[in-house]
Short mmCIF file of C-alpha atoms in Angstrom, two decimals:
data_model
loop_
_atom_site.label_atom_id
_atom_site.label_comp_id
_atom_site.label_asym_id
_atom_site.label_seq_id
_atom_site.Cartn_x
_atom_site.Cartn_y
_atom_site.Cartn_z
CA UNK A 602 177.05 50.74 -19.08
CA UNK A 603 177.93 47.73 -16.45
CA UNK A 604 174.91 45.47 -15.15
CA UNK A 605 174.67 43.67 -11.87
CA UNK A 606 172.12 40.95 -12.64
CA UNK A 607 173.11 39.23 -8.87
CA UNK A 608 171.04 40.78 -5.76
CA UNK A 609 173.49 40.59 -3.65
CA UNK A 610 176.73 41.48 -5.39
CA UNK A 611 174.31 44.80 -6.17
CA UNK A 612 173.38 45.36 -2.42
CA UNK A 613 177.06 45.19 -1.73
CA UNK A 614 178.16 47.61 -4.31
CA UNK A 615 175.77 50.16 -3.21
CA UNK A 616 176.12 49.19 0.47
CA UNK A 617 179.96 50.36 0.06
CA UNK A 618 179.09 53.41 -2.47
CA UNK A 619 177.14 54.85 0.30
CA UNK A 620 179.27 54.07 3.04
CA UNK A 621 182.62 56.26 0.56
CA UNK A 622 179.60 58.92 0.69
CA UNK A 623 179.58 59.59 4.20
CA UNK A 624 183.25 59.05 4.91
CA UNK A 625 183.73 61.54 1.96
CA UNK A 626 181.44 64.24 3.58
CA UNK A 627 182.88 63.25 7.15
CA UNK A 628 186.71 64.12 6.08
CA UNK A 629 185.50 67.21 4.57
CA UNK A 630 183.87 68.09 7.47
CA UNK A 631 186.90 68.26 9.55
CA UNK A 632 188.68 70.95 7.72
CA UNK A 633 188.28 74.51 9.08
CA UNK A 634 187.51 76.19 5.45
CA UNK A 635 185.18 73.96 4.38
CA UNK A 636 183.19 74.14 7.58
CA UNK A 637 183.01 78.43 7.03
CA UNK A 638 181.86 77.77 3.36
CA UNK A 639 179.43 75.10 4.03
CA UNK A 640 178.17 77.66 7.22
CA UNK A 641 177.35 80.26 4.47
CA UNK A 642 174.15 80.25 2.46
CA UNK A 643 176.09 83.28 -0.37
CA UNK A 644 178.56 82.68 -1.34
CA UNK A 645 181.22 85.22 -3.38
CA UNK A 646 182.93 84.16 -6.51
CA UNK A 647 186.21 83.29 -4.46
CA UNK A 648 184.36 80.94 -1.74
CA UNK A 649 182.79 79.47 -4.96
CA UNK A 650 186.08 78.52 -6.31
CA UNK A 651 187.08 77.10 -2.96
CA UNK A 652 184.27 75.46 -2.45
CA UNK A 653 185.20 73.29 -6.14
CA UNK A 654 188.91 72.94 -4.98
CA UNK A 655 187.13 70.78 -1.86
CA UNK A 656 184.99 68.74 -3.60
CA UNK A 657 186.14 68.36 -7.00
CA UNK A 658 189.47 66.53 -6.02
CA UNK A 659 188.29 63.65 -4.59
CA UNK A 660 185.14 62.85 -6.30
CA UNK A 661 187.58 62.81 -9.42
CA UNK A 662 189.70 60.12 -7.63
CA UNK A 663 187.03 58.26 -6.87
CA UNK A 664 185.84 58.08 -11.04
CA UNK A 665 189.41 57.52 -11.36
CA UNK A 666 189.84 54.85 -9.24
CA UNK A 667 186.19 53.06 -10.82
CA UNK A 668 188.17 53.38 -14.49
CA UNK A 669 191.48 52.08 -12.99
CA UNK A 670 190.70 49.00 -10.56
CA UNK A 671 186.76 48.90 -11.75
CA UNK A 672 186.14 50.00 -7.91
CA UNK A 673 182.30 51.18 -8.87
CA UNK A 674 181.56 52.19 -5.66
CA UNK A 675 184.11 54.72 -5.71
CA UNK A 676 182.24 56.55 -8.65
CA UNK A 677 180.12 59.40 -6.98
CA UNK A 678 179.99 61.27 -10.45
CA UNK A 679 176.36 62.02 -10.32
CA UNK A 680 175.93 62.39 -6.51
CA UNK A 681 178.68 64.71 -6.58
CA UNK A 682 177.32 66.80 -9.33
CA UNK A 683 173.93 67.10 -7.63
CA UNK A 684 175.63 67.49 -3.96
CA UNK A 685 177.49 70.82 -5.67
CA UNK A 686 174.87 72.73 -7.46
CA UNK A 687 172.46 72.08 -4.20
CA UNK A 688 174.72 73.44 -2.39
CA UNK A 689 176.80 75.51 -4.15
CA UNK A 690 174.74 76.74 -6.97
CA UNK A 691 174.29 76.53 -10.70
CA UNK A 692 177.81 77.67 -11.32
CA UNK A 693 179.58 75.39 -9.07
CA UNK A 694 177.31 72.82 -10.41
CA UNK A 695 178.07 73.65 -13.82
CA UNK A 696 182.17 73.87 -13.10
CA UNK A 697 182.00 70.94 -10.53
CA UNK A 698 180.46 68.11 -12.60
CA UNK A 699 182.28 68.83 -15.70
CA UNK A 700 185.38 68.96 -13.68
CA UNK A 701 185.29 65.46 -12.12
CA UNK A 702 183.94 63.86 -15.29
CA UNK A 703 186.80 64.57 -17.02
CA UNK A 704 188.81 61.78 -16.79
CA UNK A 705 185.83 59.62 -17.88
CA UNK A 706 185.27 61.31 -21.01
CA UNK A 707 188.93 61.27 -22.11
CA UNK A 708 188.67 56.97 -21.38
CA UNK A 709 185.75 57.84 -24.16
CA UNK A 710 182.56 58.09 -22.13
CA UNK A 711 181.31 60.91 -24.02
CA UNK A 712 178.48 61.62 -22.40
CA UNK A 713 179.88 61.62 -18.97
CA UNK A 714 180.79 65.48 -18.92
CA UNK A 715 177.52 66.93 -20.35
CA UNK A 716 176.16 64.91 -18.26
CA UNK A 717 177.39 65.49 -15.22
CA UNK A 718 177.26 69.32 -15.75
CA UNK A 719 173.57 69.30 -16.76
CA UNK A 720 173.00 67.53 -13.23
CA UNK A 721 174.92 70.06 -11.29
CA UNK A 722 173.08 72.86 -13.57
CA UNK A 723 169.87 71.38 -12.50
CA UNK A 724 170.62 71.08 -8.88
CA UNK A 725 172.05 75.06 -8.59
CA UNK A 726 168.21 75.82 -10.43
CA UNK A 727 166.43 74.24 -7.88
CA UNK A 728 168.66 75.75 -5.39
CA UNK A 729 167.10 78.87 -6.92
CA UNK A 730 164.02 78.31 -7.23
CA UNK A 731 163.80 77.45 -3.53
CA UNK A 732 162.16 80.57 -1.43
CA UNK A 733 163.68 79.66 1.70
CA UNK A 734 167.77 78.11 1.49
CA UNK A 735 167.40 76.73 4.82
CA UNK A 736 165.32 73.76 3.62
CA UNK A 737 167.52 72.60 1.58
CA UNK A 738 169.26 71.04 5.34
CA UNK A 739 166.12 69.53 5.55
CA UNK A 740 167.23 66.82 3.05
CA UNK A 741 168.26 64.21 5.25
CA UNK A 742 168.35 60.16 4.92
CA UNK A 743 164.65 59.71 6.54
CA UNK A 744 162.98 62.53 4.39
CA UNK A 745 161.21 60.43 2.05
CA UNK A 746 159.52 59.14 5.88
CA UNK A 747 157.60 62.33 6.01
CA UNK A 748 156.19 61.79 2.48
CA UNK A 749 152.95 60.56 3.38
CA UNK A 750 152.53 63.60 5.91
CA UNK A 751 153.55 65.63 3.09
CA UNK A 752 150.85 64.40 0.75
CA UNK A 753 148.03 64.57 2.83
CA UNK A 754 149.10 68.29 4.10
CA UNK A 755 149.53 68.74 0.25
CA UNK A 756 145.40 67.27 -0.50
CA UNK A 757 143.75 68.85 2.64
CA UNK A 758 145.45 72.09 3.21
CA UNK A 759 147.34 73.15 0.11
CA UNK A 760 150.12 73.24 2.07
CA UNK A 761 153.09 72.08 0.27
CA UNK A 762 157.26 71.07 1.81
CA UNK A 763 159.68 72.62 -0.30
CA UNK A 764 162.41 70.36 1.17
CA UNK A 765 160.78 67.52 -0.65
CA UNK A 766 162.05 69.32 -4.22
CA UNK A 767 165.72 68.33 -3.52
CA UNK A 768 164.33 65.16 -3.11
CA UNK A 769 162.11 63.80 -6.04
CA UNK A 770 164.46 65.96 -8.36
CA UNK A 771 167.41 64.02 -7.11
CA UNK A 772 165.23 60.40 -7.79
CA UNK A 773 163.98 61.73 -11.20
CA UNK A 774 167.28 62.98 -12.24
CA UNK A 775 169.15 59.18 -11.15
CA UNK A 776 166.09 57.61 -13.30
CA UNK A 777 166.50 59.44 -16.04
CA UNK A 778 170.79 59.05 -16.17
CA UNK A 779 169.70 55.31 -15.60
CA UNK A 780 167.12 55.20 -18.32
CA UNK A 781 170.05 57.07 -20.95
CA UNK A 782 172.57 54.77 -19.91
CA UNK A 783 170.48 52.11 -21.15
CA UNK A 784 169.78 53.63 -24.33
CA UNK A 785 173.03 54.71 -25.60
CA UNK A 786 176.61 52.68 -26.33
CA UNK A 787 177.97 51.02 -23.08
CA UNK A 788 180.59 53.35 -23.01
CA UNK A 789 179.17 56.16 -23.69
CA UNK A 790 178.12 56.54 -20.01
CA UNK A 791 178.96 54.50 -17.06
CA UNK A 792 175.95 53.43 -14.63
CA UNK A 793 175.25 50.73 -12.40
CA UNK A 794 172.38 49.21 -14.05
CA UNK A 795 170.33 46.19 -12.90
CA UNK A 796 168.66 43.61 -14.05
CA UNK A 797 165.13 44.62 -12.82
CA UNK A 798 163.08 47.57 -11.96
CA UNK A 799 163.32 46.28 -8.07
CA UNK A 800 167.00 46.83 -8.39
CA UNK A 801 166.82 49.88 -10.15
CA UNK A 802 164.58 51.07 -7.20
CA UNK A 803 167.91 50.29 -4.82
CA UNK A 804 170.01 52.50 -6.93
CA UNK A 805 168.00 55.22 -7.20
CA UNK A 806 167.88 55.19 -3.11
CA UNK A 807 171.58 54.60 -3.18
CA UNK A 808 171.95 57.62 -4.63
CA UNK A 809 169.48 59.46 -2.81
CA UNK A 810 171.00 58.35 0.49
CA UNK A 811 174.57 59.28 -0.90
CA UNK A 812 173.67 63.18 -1.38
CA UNK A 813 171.17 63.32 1.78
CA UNK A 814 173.99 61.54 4.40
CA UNK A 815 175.91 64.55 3.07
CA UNK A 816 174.16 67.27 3.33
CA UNK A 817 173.21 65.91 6.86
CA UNK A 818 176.70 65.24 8.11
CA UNK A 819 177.31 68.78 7.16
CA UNK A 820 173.94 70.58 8.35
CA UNK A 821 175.24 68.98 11.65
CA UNK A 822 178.29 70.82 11.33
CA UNK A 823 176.21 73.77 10.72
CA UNK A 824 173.63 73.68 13.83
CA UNK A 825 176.80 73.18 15.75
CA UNK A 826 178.27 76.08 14.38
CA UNK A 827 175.14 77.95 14.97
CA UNK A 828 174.88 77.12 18.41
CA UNK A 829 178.49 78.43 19.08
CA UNK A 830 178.04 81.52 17.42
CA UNK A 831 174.68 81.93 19.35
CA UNK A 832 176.69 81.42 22.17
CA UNK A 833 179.07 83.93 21.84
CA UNK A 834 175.87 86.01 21.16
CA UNK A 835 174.91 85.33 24.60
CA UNK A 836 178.41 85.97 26.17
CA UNK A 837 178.53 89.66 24.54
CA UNK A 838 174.71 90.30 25.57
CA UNK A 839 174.75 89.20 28.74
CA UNK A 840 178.90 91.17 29.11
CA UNK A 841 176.96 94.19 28.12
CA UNK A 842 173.47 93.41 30.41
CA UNK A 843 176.75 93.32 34.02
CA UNK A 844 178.01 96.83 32.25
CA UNK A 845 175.33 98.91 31.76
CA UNK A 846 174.63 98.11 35.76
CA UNK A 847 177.94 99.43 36.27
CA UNK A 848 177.67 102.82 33.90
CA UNK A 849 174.59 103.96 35.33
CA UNK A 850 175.27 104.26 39.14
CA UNK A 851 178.27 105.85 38.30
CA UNK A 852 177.06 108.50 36.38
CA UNK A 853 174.12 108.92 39.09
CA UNK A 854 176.63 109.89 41.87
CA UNK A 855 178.99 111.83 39.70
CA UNK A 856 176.21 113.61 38.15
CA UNK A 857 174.96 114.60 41.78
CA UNK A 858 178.64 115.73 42.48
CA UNK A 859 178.45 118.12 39.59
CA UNK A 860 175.10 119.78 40.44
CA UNK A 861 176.21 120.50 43.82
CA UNK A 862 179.64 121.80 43.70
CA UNK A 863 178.07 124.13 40.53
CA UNK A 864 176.09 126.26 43.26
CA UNK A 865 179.23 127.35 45.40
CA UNK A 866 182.72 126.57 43.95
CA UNK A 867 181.83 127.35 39.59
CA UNK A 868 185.46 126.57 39.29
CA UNK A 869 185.72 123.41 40.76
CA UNK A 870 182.63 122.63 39.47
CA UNK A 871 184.09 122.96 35.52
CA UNK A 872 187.25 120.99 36.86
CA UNK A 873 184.93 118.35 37.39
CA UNK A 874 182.88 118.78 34.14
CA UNK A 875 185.98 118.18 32.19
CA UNK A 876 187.07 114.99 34.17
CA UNK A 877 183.26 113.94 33.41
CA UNK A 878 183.76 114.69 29.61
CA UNK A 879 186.63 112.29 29.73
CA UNK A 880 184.80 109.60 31.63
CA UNK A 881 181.95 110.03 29.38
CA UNK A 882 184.41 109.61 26.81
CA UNK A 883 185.40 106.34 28.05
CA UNK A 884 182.00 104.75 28.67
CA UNK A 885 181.24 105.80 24.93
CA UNK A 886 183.74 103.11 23.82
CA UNK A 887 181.65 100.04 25.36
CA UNK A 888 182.62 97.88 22.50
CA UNK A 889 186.12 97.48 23.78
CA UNK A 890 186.34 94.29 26.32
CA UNK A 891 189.48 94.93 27.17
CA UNK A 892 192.23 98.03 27.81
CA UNK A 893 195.83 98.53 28.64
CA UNK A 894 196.13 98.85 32.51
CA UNK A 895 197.17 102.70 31.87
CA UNK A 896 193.91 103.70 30.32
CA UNK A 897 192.11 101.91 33.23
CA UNK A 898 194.08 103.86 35.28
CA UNK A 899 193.84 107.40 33.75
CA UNK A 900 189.76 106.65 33.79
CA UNK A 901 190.23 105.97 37.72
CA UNK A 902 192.05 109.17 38.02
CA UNK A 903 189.44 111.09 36.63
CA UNK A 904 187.00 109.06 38.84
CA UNK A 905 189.39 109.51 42.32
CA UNK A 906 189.50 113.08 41.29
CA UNK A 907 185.80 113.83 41.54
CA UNK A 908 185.31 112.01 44.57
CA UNK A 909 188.16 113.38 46.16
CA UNK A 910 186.40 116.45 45.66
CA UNK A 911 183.34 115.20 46.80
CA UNK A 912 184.69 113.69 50.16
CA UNK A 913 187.62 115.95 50.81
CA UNK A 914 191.46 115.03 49.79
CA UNK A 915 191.91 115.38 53.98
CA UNK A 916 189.38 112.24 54.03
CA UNK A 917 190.00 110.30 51.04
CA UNK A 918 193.53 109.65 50.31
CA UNK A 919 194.55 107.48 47.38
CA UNK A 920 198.01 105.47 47.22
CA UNK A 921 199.23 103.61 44.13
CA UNK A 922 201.66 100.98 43.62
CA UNK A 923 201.95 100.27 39.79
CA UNK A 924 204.64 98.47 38.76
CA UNK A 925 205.96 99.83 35.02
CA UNK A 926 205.64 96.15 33.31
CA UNK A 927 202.30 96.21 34.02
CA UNK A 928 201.22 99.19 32.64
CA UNK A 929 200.76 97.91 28.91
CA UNK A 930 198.92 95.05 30.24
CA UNK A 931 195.65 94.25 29.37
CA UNK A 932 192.71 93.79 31.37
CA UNK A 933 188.47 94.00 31.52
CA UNK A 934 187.48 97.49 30.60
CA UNK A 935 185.60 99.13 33.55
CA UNK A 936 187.27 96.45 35.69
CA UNK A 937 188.90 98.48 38.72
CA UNK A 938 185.88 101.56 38.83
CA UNK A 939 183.38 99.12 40.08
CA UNK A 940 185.44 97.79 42.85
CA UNK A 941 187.15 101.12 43.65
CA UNK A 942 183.32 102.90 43.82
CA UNK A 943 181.75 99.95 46.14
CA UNK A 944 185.50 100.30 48.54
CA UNK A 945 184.53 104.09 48.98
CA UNK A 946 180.51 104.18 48.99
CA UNK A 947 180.39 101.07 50.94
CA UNK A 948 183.95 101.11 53.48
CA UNK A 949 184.73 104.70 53.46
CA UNK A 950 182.11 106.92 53.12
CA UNK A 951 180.52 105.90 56.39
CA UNK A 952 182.95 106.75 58.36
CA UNK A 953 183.22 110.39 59.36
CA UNK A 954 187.50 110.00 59.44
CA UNK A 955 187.63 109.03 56.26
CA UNK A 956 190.43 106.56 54.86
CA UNK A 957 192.47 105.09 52.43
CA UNK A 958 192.49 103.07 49.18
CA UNK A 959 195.85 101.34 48.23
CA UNK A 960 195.75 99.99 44.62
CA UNK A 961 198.59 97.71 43.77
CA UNK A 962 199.60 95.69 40.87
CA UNK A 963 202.54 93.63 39.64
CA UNK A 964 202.97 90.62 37.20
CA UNK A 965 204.11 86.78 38.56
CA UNK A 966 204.58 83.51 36.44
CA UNK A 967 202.78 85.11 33.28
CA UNK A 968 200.02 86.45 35.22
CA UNK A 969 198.67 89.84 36.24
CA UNK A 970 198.02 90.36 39.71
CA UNK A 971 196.04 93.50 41.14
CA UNK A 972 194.97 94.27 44.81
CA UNK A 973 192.67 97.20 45.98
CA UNK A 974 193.03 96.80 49.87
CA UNK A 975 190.85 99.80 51.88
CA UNK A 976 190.44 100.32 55.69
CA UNK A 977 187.07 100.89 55.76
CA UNK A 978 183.67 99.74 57.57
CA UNK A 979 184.26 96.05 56.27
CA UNK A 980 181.98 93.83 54.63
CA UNK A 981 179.60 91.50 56.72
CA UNK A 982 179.22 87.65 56.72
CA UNK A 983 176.61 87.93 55.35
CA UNK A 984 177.30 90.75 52.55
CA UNK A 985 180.59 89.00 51.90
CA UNK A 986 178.09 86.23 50.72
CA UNK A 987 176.15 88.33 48.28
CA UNK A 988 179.01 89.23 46.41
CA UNK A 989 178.96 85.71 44.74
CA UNK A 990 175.27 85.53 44.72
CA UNK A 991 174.74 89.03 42.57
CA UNK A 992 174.16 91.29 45.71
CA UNK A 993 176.14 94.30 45.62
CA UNK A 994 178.81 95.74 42.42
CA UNK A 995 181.18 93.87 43.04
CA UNK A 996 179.74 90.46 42.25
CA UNK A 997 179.30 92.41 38.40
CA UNK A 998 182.96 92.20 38.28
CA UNK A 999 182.93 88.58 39.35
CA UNK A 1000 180.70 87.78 36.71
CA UNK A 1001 182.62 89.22 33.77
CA UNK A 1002 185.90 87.55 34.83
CA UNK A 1003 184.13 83.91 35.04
CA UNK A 1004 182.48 84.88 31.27
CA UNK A 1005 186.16 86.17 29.88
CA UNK A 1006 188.62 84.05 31.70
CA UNK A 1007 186.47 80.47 33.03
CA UNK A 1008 188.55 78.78 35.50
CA UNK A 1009 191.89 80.37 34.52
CA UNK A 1010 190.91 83.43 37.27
CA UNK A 1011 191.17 83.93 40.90
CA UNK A 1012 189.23 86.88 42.69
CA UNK A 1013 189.58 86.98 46.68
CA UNK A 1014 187.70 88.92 49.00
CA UNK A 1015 188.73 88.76 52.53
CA UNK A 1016 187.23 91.51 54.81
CA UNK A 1017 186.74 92.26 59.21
CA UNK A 1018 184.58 94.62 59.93
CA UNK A 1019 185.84 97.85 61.32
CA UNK A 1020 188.74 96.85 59.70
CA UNK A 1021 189.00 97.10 56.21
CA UNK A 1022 188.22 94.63 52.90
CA UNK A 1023 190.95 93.35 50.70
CA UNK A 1024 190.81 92.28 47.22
CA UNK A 1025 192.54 89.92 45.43
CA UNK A 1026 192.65 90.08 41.57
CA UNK A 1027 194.72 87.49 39.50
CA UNK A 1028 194.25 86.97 35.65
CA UNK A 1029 196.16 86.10 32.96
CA UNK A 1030 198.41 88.33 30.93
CA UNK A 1031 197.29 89.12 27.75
CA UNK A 1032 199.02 90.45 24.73
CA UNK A 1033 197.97 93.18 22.70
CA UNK A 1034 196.74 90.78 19.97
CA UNK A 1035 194.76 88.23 21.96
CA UNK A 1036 192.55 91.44 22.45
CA UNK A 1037 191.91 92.36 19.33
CA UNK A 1038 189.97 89.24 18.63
CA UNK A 1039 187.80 89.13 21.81
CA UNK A 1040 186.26 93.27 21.77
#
């Protein structure tokens, strides 16, 4: 038991304690692991014991360093202990506080473990007993503000705030380890203990503050987290939101393809069914953002095939330049139909000659670069607009490049009408694993 009769050596002492709090919960903070455990309400045994090997460590060299060089700011024993079963649980509580209060009750502070492990039992109870674990993030430094909105809410509507539990348990439980300080042999149990009730008040907020700044700096961590995951969310609804307004217009027109050629050519017509079953096939496997290049290709040669039948292979010739290296390359699933479909609905199929699509591809400097060049109608002025305002298909594939690549993708469109329209695809190369990670 130490006492700090002098105002403001006390003020200091806690000053600095609560400042080692939030640097404490600030260097945790930065480590990748910590941030996924602290991101996760339940927690398995093994993210349990991880969660100790992070905290325990240095709250124990910070009771070492009070025993060695009498630094008794350094001492978070109690904080600590209540910081670990709040947010760990009764077990980690339990483990945690008996853990870093080991080295005190080997310098013969007996009560120091039992201690510290009935506080972090206590805090994993009301961790329980709380209905919703998302208050618990509530507890921040400017909680006890809300108190008198609390107690009036409490008297007129019955309406009580179970993030104010966290709260007056952690100020009951400080009073109480204050009050048996003062009771038992000096050192039995260490405490900073002053010389009035006013001071005692400034402890008990120390202590308060030390465990709310930490759960704060980390439930920042959290809503950041949140926000990024909600983000990525967004990216895979709104991915899905440009593809379904691919899929459906494709199946439309092959689907009309199939119903005609089954009233005069039966053969042809179940040549076509069985390209269909393997398009169908493809457009099944929507979770998969990307593909090699040589799937996206077999999926256009099933596509070319039907309209080839559609339009005549005297009217709609295709030419291919693929270069080999390419071929395991990666790229946007359901990247080259959309383009390929708007080059012949759009430049071809008006005109009564017909024409050609060239499809070319080749890698340069660690990029992929693909070109679909037709000689069609052409694109207006003012169409050639609309594909970067959302007008016709091709501004779909636009879209998913700028969500999947950002800035690191180029997509040209240069196009004279009566001429022809020219497209210009270049991405980076991806490897098989990069992926993985992204469908």
């Amino acid at each position: 038991m130490e006492t700090l009769s002098g105002g403001r050596e006390l003020l200091f002492t806690l000053i600095l304690k609560v400042g080692w709090a939030a640097a404490l919960a600030a260097l945790l903070v930065r480590f990748r692991s910590f941030r996924k455990l602290v991101f996760t309400d339940t927690r398995n045994p093994d993210e349990q014991v991880m969660l100790l090997l992070f905290l325990v460590p240095p709250l124990a060299i910070g009771s070492m360093l009070r025993l060695l060089g009498h630094y008794q700011f350094f001492d978070l024993t109690f904080e600590g202990s209540f910081l670990m079963g709040l947010i760990g649980g009764r077990m980690v509580g339990l483990l945690g506080g008996s853990l870093i209060s080991l080295l005190a009750f080997g310098n013969h502070e007996w009560l120091a473990s039992p201690m510290a492990a009935s506080v972090g039992l206590l805090a994993g109870v009301i961790r329980q007993l709380m209905p919703d674990k998302e208050d618990i993030w509530h507890f921040g430094p400017f909680l006890f503000l809300s108190i008198p909105e609390w107690i009036w809410k409490l008297v007129r509507y019955g309406q009580g705030n179970w993030a104010m539990l966290p709260l007056f348990a952690c100020a009951a439980m400080e009073v109480g380890y204050l009050e048996l300080a003062a009771a038992v042999p000096s050192r039995w149990l260490f405490a900073i203990h002053p010389a009035n009730n006013g001071y005692m008040a400034l402890v008990v907020l120390s202590s308060v503050m030390c465990v709310a700044i930490a759960v704060k700096i980390w439930n920042n961590t959290r809503i950041e987290m949140n926000l990024e995951q909600n983000q990525q969310f967004l990216l895979k609804a709104r991915m899905d939101a440009l593809t379904s307004q691919i899929n459906p217009h494709f199946l439309f027109n092959t689907l009309n393809t199939v119903s005609s050629l089954i009233r005069f050519d039966p053969d042809m017509a179940r040549g076509v069914v069985v390209k269909l079953s393997n398009i169908l096939r493809r457009l099944l496997r929507k979770h998969e953002t990307f593909v090699p290049l040589h799937e996206e290709l077999e999926f256009i040669d099933d596509y070319l095939g039907i309209e080839e039948i559609r339009f005549g292979r005297d009217k709609l010739q295709i030419f291919k330049e693929i270069d080999e290296e390419t071929l395991d390359a990666f790229i946007p699933s359901m990247l080259l139909q959309p383009i390929i479909e708007n080059a012949i609905k759009h430049g071809l199929a008006p005109r009564l000659e017909g024409g050609e699509i060239h499809l070319r591809t080749r890698r340069h400097d660690g990029r992929l670069l693909i070109d679909i060049e037709d000689n069609g109608i052409g694109i207006s002025p003012q169409r050639l607009r609309e594909v970067y305002g959302g007008g016709i298909g091709i501004s779909n594939v636009h879209e998913r490049l700028r969500l999947l690549y950002g800035e690191q993708f180029k997509m040209d469109i240069r196009s004279q009408e009566g001429e022809g329209t020219q497209i210009h695809i270049e991405i980076p190369e991806v490897s098989a694993a990069e992926p993985a990670a992204s469908a």
